[in-house]
JSON list of C-alpha atoms in Angstrom, two decimals:
[
{"chain": "E", "resi": 1148, "resn": "ALA", "atom": "CA", "xyz": [-131.64, -62.85, 28.77]},
{"chain": "E", "resi": 1149, "resn": "GLN", "atom": "CA", "xyz": [-132.81, -66.30, 29.68]},
{"chain": "E", "resi": 1150, "resn": "SER", "atom": "CA", "xyz": [-130.57, -69.37, 29.77]},
{"chain": "E", "resi": 1151, "resn": "VAL", "atom": "CA", "xyz": [-130.96, -73.08, 30.38]},
{"chain": "E", "resi": 1152, "resn": "THR", "atom": "CA", "xyz": [-128.47, -75.55, 31.83]},
{"chain": "E", "resi": 1153, "resn": "GLN", "atom": "CA", "xyz": [-128.71, -79.29, 31.53]},
{"chain": "E", "resi": 1154, "resn": "PRO", "atom": "CA", "xyz": [-125.82, -80.52, 33.68]},
{"chain": "E", "resi": 1155, "resn": "ASP", "atom": "CA", "xyz": [-125.89, -84.11, 32.49]},
{"chain": "E", "resi": 1156, "resn": "ILE", "atom": "CA", "xyz": [-124.64, -84.68, 28.95]},
{"chain": "E", "resi": 1157, "resn": "HIS", "atom": "CA", "xyz": [-125.32, -88.40, 29.03]},
{"chain": "E", "resi": 1158, "resn": "ILE", "atom": "CA", "xyz": [-127.33, -90.63, 31.38]},
{"chain": "E", "resi": 1159, "resn": "THR", "atom": "CA", "xyz": [-127.60, -94.41, 31.30]},
{"chain": "E", "resi": 1160, "resn": "VAL", "atom": "CA", "xyz": [-130.34, -96.27, 33.11]},
{"chain": "E", "resi": 1161, "resn": "SER", "atom": "CA", "xyz": [-131.64, -99.82, 33.07]},
{"chain": "E", "resi": 1162, "resn": "GLU", "atom": "CA", "xyz": [-135.05, -100.54, 31.66]},
{"chain": "E", "resi": 1163, "resn": "GLY", "atom": "CA", "xyz": [-137.61, -100.34, 34.43]},
{"chain": "E", "resi": 1164, "resn": "ALA", "atom": "CA", "xyz": [-135.51, -98.03, 36.56]},
{"chain": "E", "resi": 1165, "resn": "SER", "atom": "CA", "xyz": [-136.60, -94.54, 37.48]},
{"chain": "E", "resi": 1166, "resn": "LEU", "atom": "CA", "xyz": [-135.27, -91.51, 35.67]},
{"chain": "E", "resi": 1167, "resn": "GLU", "atom": "CA", "xyz": [-134.61, -87.90, 36.54]},
{"chain": "E", "resi": 1168, "resn": "LEU", "atom": "CA", "xyz": [-133.15, -85.42, 34.06]},
{"chain": "E", "resi": 1169, "resn": "ARG", "atom": "CA", "xyz": [-132.02, -82.11, 35.46]},
{"chain": "E", "resi": 1170, "resn": "CYS", "atom": "CA", "xyz": [-132.76, -78.68, 34.11]},
{"chain": "E", "resi": 1171, "resn": "ASN", "atom": "CA", "xyz": [-131.89, -75.32, 35.63]},
{"chain": "E", "resi": 1172, "resn": "TYR", "atom": "CA", "xyz": [-132.98, -72.06, 34.12]},
{"chain": "E", "resi": 1173, "resn": "SER", "atom": "CA", "xyz": [-132.18, -68.42, 34.49]},
{"chain": "E", "resi": 1174, "resn": "TYR", "atom": "CA", "xyz": [-134.93, -65.90, 33.86]},
{"chain": "E", "resi": 1175, "resn": "GLY", "atom": "CA", "xyz": [-136.08, -62.78, 35.65]},
{"chain": "E", "resi": 1176, "resn": "ALA", "atom": "CA", "xyz": [-139.80, -63.43, 35.68]},
{"chain": "E", "resi": 1177, "resn": "THR", "atom": "CA", "xyz": [-142.00, -66.50, 35.71]},
{"chain": "E", "resi": 1178, "resn": "PRO", "atom": "CA", "xyz": [-140.74, -68.57, 32.84]},
{"chain": "E", "resi": 1179, "resn": "TYR", "atom": "CA", "xyz": [-142.50, -70.72, 30.34]},
{"chain": "E", "resi": 1180, "resn": "LEU", "atom": "CA", "xyz": [-140.75, -74.10, 30.60]},
{"chain": "E", "resi": 1181, "resn": "PHE", "atom": "CA", "xyz": [-140.75, -77.00, 28.21]},
{"chain": "E", "resi": 1182, "resn": "TRP", "atom": "CA", "xyz": [-139.30, -80.46, 27.81]},
{"chain": "E", "resi": 1183, "resn": "TYR", "atom": "CA", "xyz": [-138.82, -81.87, 24.32]},
{"chain": "E", "resi": 1184, "resn": "VAL", "atom": "CA", "xyz": [-137.60, -85.24, 23.13]},
{"chain": "E", "resi": 1185, "resn": "GLN", "atom": "CA", "xyz": [-135.67, -85.84, 19.93]},
{"chain": "E", "resi": 1186, "resn": "SER", "atom": "CA", "xyz": [-135.28, -89.34, 18.55]},
{"chain": "E", "resi": 1187, "resn": "PRO", "atom": "CA", "xyz": [-132.52, -89.99, 15.99]},
{"chain": "E", "resi": 1188, "resn": "GLY", "atom": "CA", "xyz": [-133.29, -88.31, 12.69]},
{"chain": "E", "resi": 1189, "resn": "GLN", "atom": "CA", "xyz": [-136.49, -86.84, 14.04]},
{"chain": "E", "resi": 1190, "resn": "GLY", "atom": "CA", "xyz": [-137.73, -83.42, 14.96]},
{"chain": "E", "resi": 1191, "resn": "LEU", "atom": "CA", "xyz": [-138.60, -82.31, 18.46]},
{"chain": "E", "resi": 1192, "resn": "GLN", "atom": "CA", "xyz": [-141.67, -83.65, 20.19]},
{"chain": "E", "resi": 1193, "resn": "LEU", "atom": "CA", "xyz": [-143.17, -81.78, 23.12]},
{"chain": "E", "resi": 1194, "resn": "LEU", "atom": "CA", "xyz": [-143.34, -83.89, 26.29]},
{"chain": "E", "resi": 1195, "resn": "LEU", "atom": "CA", "xyz": [-144.79, -81.32, 28.65]},
{"chain": "E", "resi": 1196, "resn": "LYS", "atom": "CA", "xyz": [-144.85, -77.64, 29.53]},
{"chain": "E", "resi": 1197, "resn": "TYR", "atom": "CA", "xyz": [-145.32, -75.36, 32.51]},
{"chain": "E", "resi": 1198, "resn": "PHE", "atom": "CA", "xyz": [-146.76, -71.87, 32.48]},
{"chain": "E", "resi": 1199, "resn": "SER", "atom": "CA", "xyz": [-148.46, -71.40, 35.82]},
{"chain": "E", "resi": 1200, "resn": "GLY", "atom": "CA", "xyz": [-150.56, -73.17, 38.40]},
{"chain": "E", "resi": 1201, "resn": "ASP", "atom": "CA", "xyz": [-149.75, -76.62, 39.73]},
{"chain": "E", "resi": 1202, "resn": "THR", "atom": "CA", "xyz": [-145.99, -76.98, 39.85]},
{"chain": "E", "resi": 1203, "resn": "LEU", "atom": "CA", "xyz": [-146.12, -80.69, 39.04]},
{"chain": "E", "resi": 1204, "resn": "VAL", "atom": "CA", "xyz": [-147.05, -81.17, 35.42]},
{"chain": "E", "resi": 1205, "resn": "GLN", "atom": "CA", "xyz": [-147.91, -84.37, 33.67]},
{"chain": "E", "resi": 1206, "resn": "GLY", "atom": "CA", "xyz": [-146.89, -85.02, 30.10]},
{"chain": "E", "resi": 1207, "resn": "ILE", "atom": "CA", "xyz": [-147.08, -87.66, 27.46]},
{"chain": "E", "resi": 1208, "resn": "LYS", "atom": "CA", "xyz": [-145.44, -91.09, 27.61]},
{"chain": "E", "resi": 1209, "resn": "GLY", "atom": "CA", "xyz": [-145.61, -91.19, 31.40]},
{"chain": "E", "resi": 1210, "resn": "PHE", "atom": "CA", "xyz": [-143.28, -88.24, 31.98]},
{"chain": "E", "resi": 1211, "resn": "GLU", "atom": "CA", "xyz": [-143.75, -85.56, 34.60]},
{"chain": "E", "resi": 1212, "resn": "ALA", "atom": "CA", "xyz": [-141.79, -82.51, 35.66]},
{"chain": "E", "resi": 1213, "resn": "GLU", "atom": "CA", "xyz": [-141.75, -80.33, 38.73]},
{"chain": "E", "resi": 1214, "resn": "PHE", "atom": "CA", "xyz": [-141.20, -76.59, 38.70]},
{"chain": "E", "resi": 1215, "resn": "LYS", "atom": "CA", "xyz": [-139.25, -75.40, 41.73]},
{"chain": "E", "resi": 1216, "resn": "ARG", "atom": "CA", "xyz": [-138.92, -71.65, 41.73]},
{"chain": "E", "resi": 1217, "resn": "SER", "atom": "CA", "xyz": [-136.59, -71.59, 44.74]},
{"chain": "E", "resi": 1218, "resn": "GLN", "atom": "CA", "xyz": [-134.13, -73.83, 42.92]},
{"chain": "E", "resi": 1219, "resn": "SER", "atom": "CA", "xyz": [-134.76, -72.46, 39.42]},
{"chain": "E", "resi": 1220, "resn": "SER", "atom": "CA", "xyz": [-135.25, -76.02, 38.32]},
{"chain": "E", "resi": 1221, "resn": "PHE", "atom": "CA", "xyz": [-137.62, -77.97, 36.13]},
{"chain": "E", "resi": 1222, "resn": "ASN", "atom": "CA", "xyz": [-136.48, -81.58, 36.37]},
{"chain": "E", "resi": 1223, "resn": "LEU", "atom": "CA", "xyz": [-138.04, -84.28, 34.23]},
{"chain": "E", "resi": 1224, "resn": "ARG", "atom": "CA", "xyz": [-138.96, -87.60, 35.81]},
{"chain": "E", "resi": 1225, "resn": "LYS", "atom": "CA", "xyz": [-140.31, -90.97, 34.85]},
{"chain": "E", "resi": 1226, "resn": "PRO", "atom": "CA", "xyz": [-140.94, -93.76, 37.36]},
{"chain": "E", "resi": 1227, "resn": "SER", "atom": "CA", "xyz": [-140.11, -96.65, 35.03]},
{"chain": "E", "resi": 1228, "resn": "VAL", "atom": "CA", "xyz": [-138.11, -96.20, 31.86]},
{"chain": "E", "resi": 1229, "resn": "HIS", "atom": "CA", "xyz": [-138.84, -98.16, 28.69]},
{"chain": "E", "resi": 1230, "resn": "TRP", "atom": "CA", "xyz": [-136.28, -99.02, 26.01]},
{"chain": "E", "resi": 1231, "resn": "SER", "atom": "CA", "xyz": [-138.16, -96.76, 23.60]},
{"chain": "E", "resi": 1232, "resn": "ASP", "atom": "CA", "xyz": [-137.38, -93.76, 25.82]},
{"chain": "E", "resi": 1233, "resn": "ALA", "atom": "CA", "xyz": [-133.77, -93.75, 24.60]},
{"chain": "E", "resi": 1234, "resn": "ALA", "atom": "CA", "xyz": [-133.39, -90.38, 22.92]},
{"chain": "E", "resi": 1235, "resn": "GLU", "atom": "CA", "xyz": [-132.07, -86.85, 23.39]},
{"chain": "E", "resi": 1236, "resn": "TYR", "atom": "CA", "xyz": [-133.99, -84.68, 25.82]},
{"chain": "E", "resi": 1237, "resn": "PHE", "atom": "CA", "xyz": [-134.03, -80.91, 25.70]},
{"chain": "E", "resi": 1238, "resn": "CYS", "atom": "CA", "xyz": [-135.24, -78.47, 28.29]},
{"chain": "E", "resi": 1239, "resn": "ALA", "atom": "CA", "xyz": [-136.27, -75.04, 27.01]},
{"chain": "E", "resi": 1240, "resn": "VAL", "atom": "CA", "xyz": [-137.39, -71.74, 28.43]},
{"chain": "E", "resi": 1241, "resn": "GLY", "atom": "CA", "xyz": [-139.43, -69.04, 26.79]},
{"chain": "E", "resi": 1242, "resn": "ALA", "atom": "CA", "xyz": [-140.00, -65.44, 27.74]},
{"chain": "E", "resi": 1243, "resn": "SER", "atom": "CA", "xyz": [-143.57, -64.28, 27.90]},
{"chain": "E", "resi": 1244, "resn": "GLY", "atom": "CA", "xyz": [-144.44, -62.06, 25.01]},
{"chain": "E", "resi": 1245, "resn": "SER", "atom": "CA", "xyz": [-141.52, -63.19, 22.92]},
{"chain": "E", "resi": 1246, "resn": "ALA", "atom": "CA", "xyz": [-143.65, -65.21, 20.54]},
{"chain": "E", "resi": 1247, "resn": "ARG", "atom": "CA", "xyz": [-141.82, -68.43, 21.06]},
{"chain": "E", "resi": 1248, "resn": "GLN", "atom": "CA", "xyz": [-138.21, -67.44, 20.93]},
{"chain": "E", "resi": 1249, "resn": "LEU", "atom": "CA", "xyz": [-137.25, -70.48, 22.96]},
{"chain": "E", "resi": 1250, "resn": "THR", "atom": "CA", "xyz": [-133.85, -70.92, 24.54]},
{"chain": "E", "resi": 1251, "resn": "PHE", "atom": "CA", "xyz": [-132.80, -74.54, 24.64]},
{"chain": "E", "resi": 1252, "resn": "GLY", "atom": "CA", "xyz": [-130.42, -76.38, 26.91]},
{"chain": "E", "resi": 1253, "resn": "SER", "atom": "CA", "xyz": [-127.62, -78.41, 25.42]},
{"chain": "E", "resi": 1254, "resn": "GLY", "atom": "CA", "xyz": [-129.54, -81.66, 25.81]},
{"chain": "E", "resi": 1255, "resn": "THR", "atom": "CA", "xyz": [-129.16, -84.91, 27.73]},
{"chain": "E", "resi": 1256, "resn": "GLN", "atom": "CA", "xyz": [-128.63, -88.14, 25.85]},
{"chain": "E", "resi": 1257, "resn": "LEU", "atom": "CA", "xyz": [-130.50, -91.02, 27.49]},
{"chain": "E", "resi": 1258, "resn": "THR", "atom": "CA", "xyz": [-129.33, -94.60, 26.98]},
{"chain": "E", "resi": 1259, "resn": "VAL", "atom": "CA", "xyz": [-131.53, -97.42, 28.24]},
{"chain": "E", "resi": 1260, "resn": "LEU", "atom": "CA", "xyz": [-129.92, -100.76, 29.03]},
{"chain": "E", "resi": 1261, "resn": "PRO", "atom": "CA", "xyz": [-131.95, -103.95, 28.62]},
{"chain": "L", "resi": 671, "resn": "GLY", "atom": "CA", "xyz": [-151.10, -81.01, 5.95]},
{"chain": "L", "resi": 672, "resn": "GLU", "atom": "CA", "xyz": [-151.05, -82.52, 9.39]},
{"chain": "L", "resi": 673, "resn": "GLU", "atom": "CA", "xyz": [-147.33, -82.25, 9.89]},
{"chain": "L", "resi": 674, "resn": "VAL", "atom": "CA", "xyz": [-144.62, -79.72, 9.25]},
{"chain": "L", "resi": 675, "resn": "ALA", "atom": "CA", "xyz": [-142.92, -80.75, 6.04]},
{"chain": "L", "resi": 676, "resn": "GLN", "atom": "CA", "xyz": [-139.31, -79.76, 5.48]},
{"chain": "L", "resi": 677, "resn": "THR", "atom": "CA", "xyz": [-137.44, -80.29, 2.24]},
{"chain": "L", "resi": 678, "resn": "PRO", "atom": "CA", "xyz": [-134.92, -81.42, 1.36]},
{"chain": "L", "resi": 679, "resn": "LYS", "atom": "CA", "xyz": [-133.92, -83.78, 4.15]},
{"chain": "L", "resi": 680, "resn": "HIS", "atom": "CA", "xyz": [-130.26, -83.50, 3.25]},
{"chain": "L", "resi": 681, "resn": "LEU", "atom": "CA", "xyz": [-128.44, -80.79, 1.35]},
{"chain": "L", "resi": 682, "resn": "VAL", "atom": "CA", "xyz": [-124.76, -80.67, 0.47]},
{"chain": "L", "resi": 683, "resn": "ARG", "atom": "CA", "xyz": [-123.21, -77.45, -0.77]},
{"chain": "L", "resi": 684, "resn": "GLY", "atom": "CA", "xyz": [-119.70, -76.40, -1.60]},
{"chain": "L", "resi": 685, "resn": "GLU", "atom": "CA", "xyz": [-118.41, -73.45, 0.33]},
{"chain": "L", "resi": 686, "resn": "GLY", "atom": "CA", "xyz": [-119.62, -70.28, -1.32]},
{"chain": "L", "resi": 687, "resn": "GLN", "atom": "CA", "xyz": [-122.68, -71.85, -2.92]},
{"chain": "L", "resi": 688, "resn": "LYS", "atom": "CA", "xyz": [-126.24, -70.91, -2.12]},
{"chain": "L", "resi": 689, "resn": "ALA", "atom": "CA", "xyz": [-128.51, -73.12, -0.02]},
{"chain": "L", "resi": 690, "resn": "LYS", "atom": "CA", "xyz": [-132.29, -72.92, 0.08]},
{"chain": "L", "resi": 691, "resn": "LEU", "atom": "CA", "xyz": [-134.42, -74.80, 2.55]},
{"chain": "L", "resi": 692, "resn": "TYR", "atom": "CA", "xyz": [-138.19, -75.13, 2.52]},
{"chain": "L", "resi": 693, "resn": "CYS", "atom": "CA", "xyz": [-140.86, -75.54, 5.16]},
{"chain": "L", "resi": 694, "resn": "ALA", "atom": "CA", "xyz": [-144.56, -76.16, 4.72]},
{"chain": "L", "resi": 695, "resn": "PRO", "atom": "CA", "xyz": [-146.34, -75.45, 8.01]},
{"chain": "L", "resi": 696, "resn": "ILE", "atom": "CA", "xyz": [-149.36, -77.32, 9.23]},
{"chain": "L", "resi": 697, "resn": "LYS", "atom": "CA", "xyz": [-152.50, -76.06, 7.53]},
{"chain": "L", "resi": 698, "resn": "GLY", "atom": "CA", "xyz": [-154.17, -73.40, 9.63]},
{"chain": "L", "resi": 699, "resn": "HIS", "atom": "CA", "xyz": [-151.02, -72.46, 11.52]},
{"chain": "L", "resi": 700, "resn": "SER", "atom": "CA", "xyz": [-150.20, -68.78, 11.29]},
{"chain": "L", "resi": 701, "resn": "TYR", "atom": "CA", "xyz": [-146.76, -68.83, 12.88]},
{"chain": "L", "resi": 702, "resn": "VAL", "atom": "CA", "xyz": [-143.57, -70.33, 11.54]},
{"chain": "L", "resi": 703, "resn": "PHE", "atom": "CA", "xyz": [-140.25, -70.52, 13.36]},
{"chain": "L", "resi": 704, "resn": "TRP", "atom": "CA", "xyz": [-136.78, -71.47, 12.20]},
{"chain": "L", "resi": 705, "resn": "TYR", "atom": "CA", "xyz": [-134.10, -72.94, 14.47]},
{"chain": "L", "resi": 706, "resn": "GLN", "atom": "CA", "xyz": [-130.53, -73.96, 13.75]},
{"chain": "L", "resi": 707, "resn": "GLN", "atom": "CA", "xyz": [-129.07, -76.97, 15.53]},
{"chain": "L", "resi": 708, "resn": "VAL", "atom": "CA", "xyz": [-125.31, -77.00, 15.41]},
{"chain": "L", "resi": 709, "resn": "LEU", "atom": "CA", "xyz": [-123.10, -79.78, 16.75]},
{"chain": "L", "resi": 710, "resn": "LYS", "atom": "CA", "xyz": [-126.08, -82.01, 17.39]},
{"chain": "L", "resi": 711, "resn": "ASN", "atom": "CA", "xyz": [-127.19, -80.25, 20.54]},
{"chain": "L", "resi": 712, "resn": "GLU", "atom": "CA", "xyz": [-127.16, -76.52, 20.48]},
{"chain": "L", "resi": 713, "resn": "PHE", "atom": "CA", "xyz": [-130.44, -75.03, 19.22]},
{"chain": "L", "resi": 714, "resn": "LYS", "atom": "CA", "xyz": [-130.45, -71.45, 18.12]},
{"chain": "L", "resi": 715, "resn": "PHE", "atom": "CA", "xyz": [-133.58, -69.47, 17.30]},
{"chain": "L", "resi": 716, "resn": "LEU", "atom": "CA", "xyz": [-133.27, -67.72, 13.96]},
{"chain": "L", "resi": 717, "resn": "ILE", "atom": "CA", "xyz": [-136.52, -66.07, 12.93]},
{"chain": "L", "resi": 718, "resn": "SER", "atom": "CA", "xyz": [-140.29, -66.28, 13.24]},
{"chain": "L", "resi": 719, "resn": "PHE", "atom": "CA", "xyz": [-143.14, -65.28, 10.96]},
{"chain": "L", "resi": 720, "resn": "GLN", "atom": "CA", "xyz": [-146.77, -64.41, 11.47]},
{"chain": "L", "resi": 721, "resn": "ASN", "atom": "CA", "xyz": [-148.24, -65.38, 8.14]},
{"chain": "L", "resi": 722, "resn": "GLU", "atom": "CA", "xyz": [-146.02, -63.62, 5.60]},
{"chain": "L", "resi": 723, "resn": "ASN", "atom": "CA", "xyz": [-144.76, -61.01, 8.02]},
{"chain": "L", "resi": 724, "resn": "VAL", "atom": "CA", "xyz": [-141.52, -61.26, 9.94]},
{"chain": "L", "resi": 725, "resn": "PHE", "atom": "CA", "xyz": [-142.41, -61.40, 13.62]},
{"chain": "L", "resi": 726, "resn": "ASP", "atom": "CA", "xyz": [-139.05, -61.76, 15.31]},
{"chain": "L", "resi": 727, "resn": "GLU", "atom": "CA", "xyz": [-135.74, -61.84, 13.50]},
{"chain": "L", "resi": 728, "resn": "THR", "atom": "CA", "xyz": [-133.41, -61.18, 16.38]},
{"chain": "L", "resi": 729, "resn": "GLY", "atom": "CA", "xyz": [-131.65, -64.49, 15.88]},
{"chain": "L", "resi": 730, "resn": "MET", "atom": "CA", "xyz": [-130.91, -64.12, 12.20]},
{"chain": "L", "resi": 731, "resn": "PRO", "atom": "CA", "xyz": [-127.31, -63.53, 11.21]},
{"chain": "L", "resi": 732, "resn": "LYS", "atom": "CA", "xyz": [-126.99, -60.09, 9.66]},
{"chain": "L", "resi": 733, "resn": "GLU", "atom": "CA", "xyz": [-125.29, -61.33, 6.55]},
{"chain": "L", "resi": 734, "resn": "ARG", "atom": "CA", "xyz": [-126.00, -64.12, 4.08]},
{"chain": "L", "resi": 735, "resn": "PHE", "atom": "CA", "xyz": [-129.22, -65.39, 5.75]},
{"chain": "L", "resi": 736, "resn": "SER", "atom": "CA", "xyz": [-132.70, -64.49, 4.59]},
{"chain": "L", "resi": 737, "resn": "ALA", "atom": "CA", "xyz": [-136.14, -66.01, 4.98]},
{"chain": "L", "resi": 738, "resn": "LYS", "atom": "CA", "xyz": [-139.59, -65.60, 3.49]},
{"chain": "L", "resi": 739, "resn": "CYS", "atom": "CA", "xyz": [-143.10, -66.87, 3.99]},
{"chain": "L", "resi": 740, "resn": "LEU", "atom": "CA", "xyz": [-145.19, -66.02, 0.96]},
{"chain": "L", "resi": 741, "resn": "PRO", "atom": "CA", "xyz": [-148.90, -66.78, 0.56]},
{"chain": "L", "resi": 742, "resn": "ASN", "atom": "CA", "xyz": [-149.67, -70.16, -0.96]},
{"chain": "L", "resi": 743, "resn": "SER", "atom": "CA", "xyz": [-146.01, -71.18, -0.96]},
{"chain": "L", "resi": 744, "resn": "PRO", "atom": "CA", "xyz": [-143.75, -73.03, 1.45]},
{"chain": "L", "resi": 745, "resn": "CYS", "atom": "CA", "xyz": [-141.66, -70.82, 3.68]},
{"chain": "L", "resi": 746, "resn": "SER", "atom": "CA", "xyz": [-138.00, -70.68, 2.79]},
{"chain": "L", "resi": 747, "resn": "LEU", "atom": "CA", "xyz": [-134.68, -70.07, 4.45]},
{"chain": "L", "resi": 748, "resn": "GLU", "atom": "CA", "xyz": [-131.87, -69.08, 2.15]},
{"chain": "L", "resi": 749, "resn": "ILE", "atom": "CA", "xyz": [-128.17, -68.89, 2.84]},
{"chain": "L", "resi": 750, "resn": "GLN", "atom": "CA", "xyz": [-126.06, -67.02, 0.33]},
{"chain": "L", "resi": 751, "resn": "ALA", "atom": "CA", "xyz": [-122.39, -67.93, -0.01]},
{"chain": "L", "resi": 752, "resn": "THR", "atom": "CA", "xyz": [-122.44, -70.75, 2.52]},
{"chain": "L", "resi": 753, "resn": "LYS", "atom": "CA", "xyz": [-119.60, -71.23, 4.95]},
{"chain": "L", "resi": 754, "resn": "LEU", "atom": "CA", "xyz": [-118.38, -74.35, 6.70]},
{"chain": "L", "resi": 755, "resn": "GLU", "atom": "CA", "xyz": [-119.84, -73.07, 9.97]},
{"chain": "L", "resi": 756, "resn": "ASP", "atom": "CA", "xyz": [-123.34, -73.08, 8.44]},
{"chain": "L", "resi": 757, "resn": "SER", "atom": "CA", "xyz": [-123.31, -76.87, 8.55]},
{"chain": "L", "resi": 758, "resn": "ALA", "atom": "CA", "xyz": [-126.18, -77.75, 10.85]},
{"chain": "L", "resi": 759, "resn": "VAL", "atom": "CA", "xyz": [-129.65, -79.18, 11.00]},
{"chain": "L", "resi": 760, "resn": "TYR", "atom": "CA", "xyz": [-132.26, -76.51, 10.37]},
{"chain": "L", "resi": 761, "resn": "PHE", "atom": "CA", "xyz": [-135.61, -77.07, 12.01]},
{"chain": "L", "resi": 762, "resn": "CYS", "atom": "CA", "xyz": [-138.85, -75.41, 11.17]},
{"chain": "L", "resi": 763, "resn": "ALA", "atom": "CA", "xyz": [-141.83, -75.31, 13.52]},
{"chain": "L", "resi": 764, "resn": "SER", "atom": "CA", "xyz": [-145.34, -73.99, 13.19]},
{"chain": "L", "resi": 765, "resn": "SER", "atom": "CA", "xyz": [-148.08, -73.09, 15.62]},
{"chain": "L", "resi": 766, "resn": "ARG", "atom": "CA", "xyz": [-151.65, -71.92, 15.45]},
{"chain": "L", "resi": 767, "resn": "GLU", "atom": "CA", "xyz": [-150.91, -68.84, 17.52]},
{"chain": "L", "resi": 768, "resn": "GLY", "atom": "CA", "xyz": [-147.80, -67.00, 18.58]},
{"chain": "L", "resi": 769, "resn": "THR", "atom": "CA", "xyz": [-148.17, -67.31, 22.31]},
{"chain": "L", "resi": 770, "resn": "LEU", "atom": "CA", "xyz": [-145.99, -69.71, 24.23]},
{"chain": "L", "resi": 771, "resn": "ASN", "atom": "CA", "xyz": [-148.92, -71.66, 25.60]},
{"chain": "L", "resi": 772, "resn": "THR", "atom": "CA", "xyz": [-149.76, -72.78, 22.09]},
{"chain": "L", "resi": 773, "resn": "GLU", "atom": "CA", "xyz": [-147.83, -75.86, 21.10]},
{"chain": "L", "resi": 774, "resn": "ALA", "atom": "CA", "xyz": [-145.36, -75.58, 18.26]},
{"chain": "L", "resi": 775, "resn": "PHE", "atom": "CA", "xyz": [-144.92, -78.61, 16.05]},
{"chain": "L", "resi": 776, "resn": "PHE", "atom": "CA", "xyz": [-141.49, -79.28, 14.64]},
{"chain": "L", "resi": 777, "resn": "GLY", "atom": "CA", "xyz": [-140.53, -80.72, 11.29]},
{"chain": "L", "resi": 778, "resn": "GLN", "atom": "CA", "xyz": [-137.87, -83.39, 10.89]},
{"chain": "L", "resi": 779, "resn": "GLY", "atom": "CA", "xyz": [-135.25, -80.89, 9.86]},
{"chain": "L", "resi": 780, "resn": "THR", "atom": "CA", "xyz": [-132.96, -80.32, 6.92]},
{"chain": "L", "resi": 781, "resn": "ARG", "atom": "CA", "xyz": [-129.36, -81.35, 7.38]},
{"chain": "L", "resi": 782, "resn": "LEU", "atom": "CA", "xyz": [-127.10, -78.92, 5.58]},
{"chain": "L", "resi": 783, "resn": "THR", "atom": "CA", "xyz": [-123.52, -79.97, 5.02]},
{"chain": "L", "resi": 784, "resn": "VAL", "atom": "CA", "xyz": [-121.12, -77.39, 3.64]},
{"chain": "L", "resi": 785, "resn": "VAL", "atom": "CA", "xyz": [-117.94, -78.90, 2.23]}
]
């Protein structure tokens, strides 16, 4: 069975600083990997996804993530954080053929200081 | 519609009462998924549908939980005889296809509080 670990429960950065949110996964084959963002009282919004091909994927809102098979990681990055990026971020993994039974990490709460 | 609509937004039930949650998927989407978010962070997959057919129900608790997607009606998730531990936010998502490379769109969730 697949699993996802987000080691950082809470991260605080200053506006304009760079950001990296960590995600490690466990899955036997090539995983389908996702990053979602959840703002307070809102549903999940997809930031980006990786299935195959280029290991550096670009997403919405200036986010990118890099798939590193050797490290079983899919870390999310943003070069310059904006105050509106404050939210909860979830990494998720899906098994091919499972019709979207995603396994989510426990989330990382991002606080942005002015 | 252009977004996944979940109703109600908040639901309070006394322990032992029934709870029923609704989800209207985006028009044209054939797949519907239900997730349970407990303690703010932990998401758990419950069940998925392809049109009105159950596609994957491996996450559904064996007792008290049931779900339906009937033609021309919102999908529903029903909890019989609610327990305190059922308190959670229940998210519904829909997608055009069932494959993982098709984006799923999430609703805003229904917060169920069992008292």
